[in-house]
C-alpha positions as a Python dict, from the first residue, in 0.01 Angstrom:
ca = {
    (1, 'M'): (0, 0, 0),
    (2, 'V'): (255, -5, 285),
    (3, 'I'): (250, 328, 464),
    (4, 'K'): (599, 433, 494),
    (5, 'S'): (567, 852, 472),
    (6, 'V'): (267, 1060, 523),
    (7, 'E'): (322, 1455, 490),
    (8, 'L'): (51, 1727, 484),
    (9, 'E'): (226, 1891, 193),
    (10, 'I'): (10, 2172, 47),
    (11, 'V'): (-297, 2375, 185),
    (12, 'C'): (-521, 2571, -42),
    (13, 'G'): (-751, 2816, 111),
    (14, 'V'): (-1048, 3013, -55),
    (15, 'T'): (-798, 3239, -233),
    (16, 'S'): (-513, 3011, -338),
    (17, 'K'): (-437, 2899, -696),
    (18, 'L'): (-470, 2480, -687),
    (19, 'P'): (-164, 2346, -736),
    (20, 'L'): (-70, 2135, -1052),
    (21, 'T'): (77, 1816, -899),
    (22, 'D'): (264, 1567, -1045),
    (23, 'K'): (119, 1264, -870),
    (24, 'P'): (-243, 1109, -893),
    (25, 'E'): (-484, 1212, -634),
    (26, 'I'): (-770, 1059, -484),
    (27, 'A'): (-1042, 1298, -313),
    (28, 'F'): (-1260, 1277, -13),
    (29, 'A'): (-1578, 1471, 7),
    (30, 'G'): (-1835, 1468, 294),
    (31, 'K'): (-2117, 1635, 499),
    (32, 'S'): (-1955, 1821, 805),
    (33, 'N'): (-1934, 1587, 1096),
    (34, 'V'): (-1954, 1282, 875),
    (35, 'G'): (-1626, 1156, 1000),
    (36, 'K'): (-1387, 1229, 721),
    (37, 'S'): (-1113, 1350, 935),
    (38, 'S'): (-1124, 1024, 1108),
    (39, 'L'): (-1132, 828, 808),
    (40, 'I'): (-834, 1001, 688),
    (41, 'N'): (-627, 960, 975),
    (42, 'G'): (-735, 584, 983),
    (43, 'L'): (-635, 545, 633),
    (44, 'M'): (-280, 702, 702),
    (45, 'N'): (-232, 534, 1018),
    (46, 'R'): (-198, 857, 1215),
    (47, 'K'): (-407, 971, 1514),
    (48, 'S'): (-406, 1328, 1446),
    (49, 'L'): (-279, 1448, 1117),
    (50, 'A'): (-632, 1544, 978),
    (51, 'R'): (-768, 1765, 1267),
    (52, 'I'): (-1068, 1617, 1412),
    (53, 'S'): (-1292, 1836, 1583),
    (54, 'S'): (-1676, 1803, 1740),
    (55, 'Q'): (-1736, 2134, 1587),
    (56, 'P'): (-1851, 2077, 1240),
    (57, 'G'): (-1732, 2288, 928),
    (58, 'K'): (-1365, 2279, 1092),
    (59, 'T'): (-1218, 2178, 759),
    (60, 'Q'): (-1224, 2501, 581),
    (61, 'T'): (-938, 2448, 363),
    (62, 'I'): (-829, 2172, 80),
    (63, 'N'): (-538, 1968, 236),
    (64, 'Y'): (-302, 1770, -8),
    (65, 'Y'): (-148, 1468, 186),
    (66, 'N'): (146, 1332, 40),
    (67, 'I'): (189, 944, 92),
    (68, 'N'): (470, 757, 25),
    (69, 'N'): (560, 1026, -233),
    (70, 'R'): (341, 812, -457),
    (71, 'M'): (4, 985, -451),
    (72, 'Y'): (-194, 1249, -303),
    (73, 'L'): (-479, 1204, -78),
    (74, 'V'): (-709, 1519, -76),
    (75, 'D'): (-930, 1618, 195),
    (76, 'L'): (-1190, 1863, 60),
    (77, 'P'): (-1393, 2119, 283),
    (78, 'G'): (-1731, 1972, 481),
    (79, 'Y'): (-2036, 2071, 342),
    (80, 'G'): (-2398, 2140, 450),
    (81, 'Y'): (-2317, 2282, 799),
    (82, 'A'): (-2631, 2483, 896),
    (83, 'K'): (-2438, 2735, 1132),
    (84, 'V'): (-2199, 2868, 868),
    (85, 'S'): (-2344, 3166, 680),
    (86, 'V'): (-2453, 3120, 319),
    (87, 'A'): (-2194, 3313, 154),
    (88, 'E'): (-1937, 3097, 344),
    (89, 'K'): (-2113, 2779, 182),
    (90, 'E'): (-2094, 2940, -157),
    (91, 'K'): (-1700, 2999, -94),
    (92, 'W'): (-1650, 2610, -8),
    (93, 'G'): (-1862, 2504, -263),
    (94, 'K'): (-1668, 2721, -534),
    (95, 'M'): (-1339, 2589, -388),
    (96, 'I'): (-1455, 2205, -414),
    (97, 'E'): (-1616, 2286, -766),
    (98, 'N'): (-1309, 2452, -890),
    (99, 'Y'): (-1100, 2160, -764),
    (100, 'L'): (-1320, 1897, -928),
    (101, 'H'): (-1312, 2102, -1241),
    (102, 'T'): (-937, 2198, -1276),
    (103, 'S'): (-770, 1912, -1109),
    (104, 'Q'): (-541, 1715, -1392),
    (105, 'Q'): (-454, 1438, -1154),
    (106, 'L'): (-788, 1332, -981),
    (107, 'K'): (-836, 965, -1045),
    (108, 'A'): (-1122, 914, -823),
    (109, 'V'): (-1376, 1080, -566),
    (110, 'F'): (-1484, 921, -267),
    (111, 'L'): (-1801, 1064, -73),
    (112, 'L'): (-1856, 976, 274),
    (113, 'I'): (-2217, 919, 402),
    (114, 'D'): (-2321, 831, 737),
    (115, 'I'): (-2466, 484, 746),
    (116, 'R'): (-2716, 566, 1015),
    (117, 'H'): (-2970, 834, 826),
    (118, 'E'): (-3079, 866, 475),
    (119, 'P'): (-2886, 1078, 300),
    (120, 'S'): (-2957, 1445, 348),
    (121, 'A'): (-3030, 1691, 20),
    (122, 'N'): (-2698, 1815, 54),
    (123, 'D'): (-2558, 1484, 20),
    (124, 'K'): (-2787, 1424, -300),
    (125, 'Q'): (-2678, 1748, -422),
    (126, 'M'): (-2300, 1667, -396),
    (127, 'Y'): (-2353, 1323, -534),
    (128, 'D'): (-2518, 1484, -848),
    (129, 'W'): (-2259, 1764, -858),
    (130, 'I'): (-1957, 1509, -870),
    (131, 'V'): (-2121, 1309, -1121),
    (132, 'Y'): (-2185, 1636, -1330),
    (133, 'Q'): (-1802, 1707, -1309),
    (134, 'G'): (-1739, 1368, -1464),
    (135, 'Y'): (-1671, 1140, -1186),
    (136, 'E'): (-1847, 817, -1046),
    (137, 'P'): (-1805, 868, -699),
    (138, 'I'): (-1715, 572, -479),
    (139, 'I'): (-1951, 595, -135),
    (140, 'I'): (-1802, 529, 198),
    (141, 'A'): (-2082, 483, 458),
    (142, 'T'): (-1931, 592, 795),
    (143, 'K'): (-1993, 527, 1144),
    (144, 'L'): (-2034, 159, 1092),
    (145, 'D'): (-2018, 69, 1459),
    (146, 'K'): (-2309, 269, 1527),
    (147, 'I'): (-2549, 25, 1401),
    (148, 'K'): (-2621, -349, 1476),
    (149, 'R'): (-2453, -594, 1217),
    (150, 'S'): (-2782, -680, 1103),
    (151, 'Q'): (-2901, -358, 993),
    (152, 'V'): (-2615, -309, 758),
    (153, 'A'): (-2704, -444, 437),
    (154, 'K'): (-3052, -242, 486),
    (155, 'H'): (-2889, 72, 555),
    (156, 'I'): (-2682, 32, 243),
    (157, 'S'): (-2973, -11, 45),
    (158, 'M'): (-3113, 301, 202),
    (159, 'I'): (-2827, 499, 66),
    (160, 'R'): (-2803, 365, -276),
    (161, 'K'): (-3189, 456, -314),
    (162, 'G'): (-3136, 794, -140),
    (163, 'L'): (-2862, 899, -345),
    (164, 'A'): (-3001, 733, -664),
    (165, 'V'): (-2654, 625, -746),
    (166, 'K'): (-2547, 462, -1076),
    (167, 'P'): (-2586, 81, -1122),
    (168, 'G'): (-2250, -103, -995),
    (169, 'T'): (-2164, 211, -750),
    (170, 'E'): (-1938, 76, -476),
    (171, 'I'): (-2066, 134, -134),
    (172, 'L'): (-1784, 64, 130),
    (173, 'P'): (-1897, 42, 511),
    (174, 'Y'): (-1626, 177, 742),
    (175, 'S'): (-1590, 218, 1118),
    (176, 'A'): (-1343, 465, 1252),
    (177, 'L'): (-1340, 314, 1604),
    (178, 'T'): (-1269, -27, 1495),
    (179, 'K'): (-1093, 44, 1122),
    (180, 'Q'): (-1322, -204, 987),
    (181, 'G'): (-1347, -132, 579),
    (182, 'R'): (-998, 12, 580),
    (183, 'E'): (-814, -265, 411),
    (184, 'E'): (-1107, -268, 158),
    (185, 'I'): (-1070, 119, 99),
    (186, 'W'): (-702, 87, 29),
    (187, 'A'): (-740, -227, -179),
    (188, 'L'): (-979, -30, -389),
    (189, 'M'): (-738, 283, -401),
    (190, 'D'): (-456, 72, -500),
    (191, 'K'): (-650, -88, -781),
    (192, 'L'): (-762, 250, -906),
    (193, 'L'): (-403, 393, -921),
    (194, 'G'): (-241, 78, -1039),
    (195, 'F'): (-37, 6, -715),
    (196, 'E'): (-189, -349, -679),
    (197, 'E'): (97, -578, -586),
    (198, 'P'): (106, -947, -709),
    (199, 'T'): (38, -1203, -404),
    (200, 'Q'): (295, -1457, -338),
    (201, 'G'): (183, -1772, -208),
    (202, 'G'): (-48, -1566, 80),
    (203, 'S'): (-171, -1243, 171),
    (204, 'N'): (48, -943, 117),
    (205, 'E'): (168, -694, 412),
    (206, 'T'): (-90, -438, 451),
    (207, 'K'): (-102, -87, 547),
}
């Protein structure tokens, strides 16, 4: 998809009623500080539309980004940040659960995992939770530039085993620094949404 317009159109807090949208949605979930805002900015070709902070737990709302007036990219609150109170964690958890359970336009959920480390208990819980809601999460392994190229296959295998993913689950490595993996993620989203364009004697212009 060639990005022509991007707008943060809807922001839902804990007490907000989730909207009934008229466009397909793809949601992004991930632990606090896993690089979700950086990924979303990278996908949208914007430097700071999604707020990036060194302070984990900054995304406390569900944010709907309207892309080309054709789809919504939905940013879910980060989870698992230790310094947030249990009550606050439960609120965010209910927001995410409510969204996964009630959205009528949700087509796919991407779950972000830090490629450097084994998935945490929170990561595993979130993966299982998304599966329980009836979706098959696609894994984005972030911070690709933080490990050596020779380590990538080993670390992807570590994520696959750590989450006990279903056979055939896609794991896409991504670097916010180099944008490596961006085209692969967009190609998969276009395919999931039926936005693929036929090639004409060569590669298409990409986002």
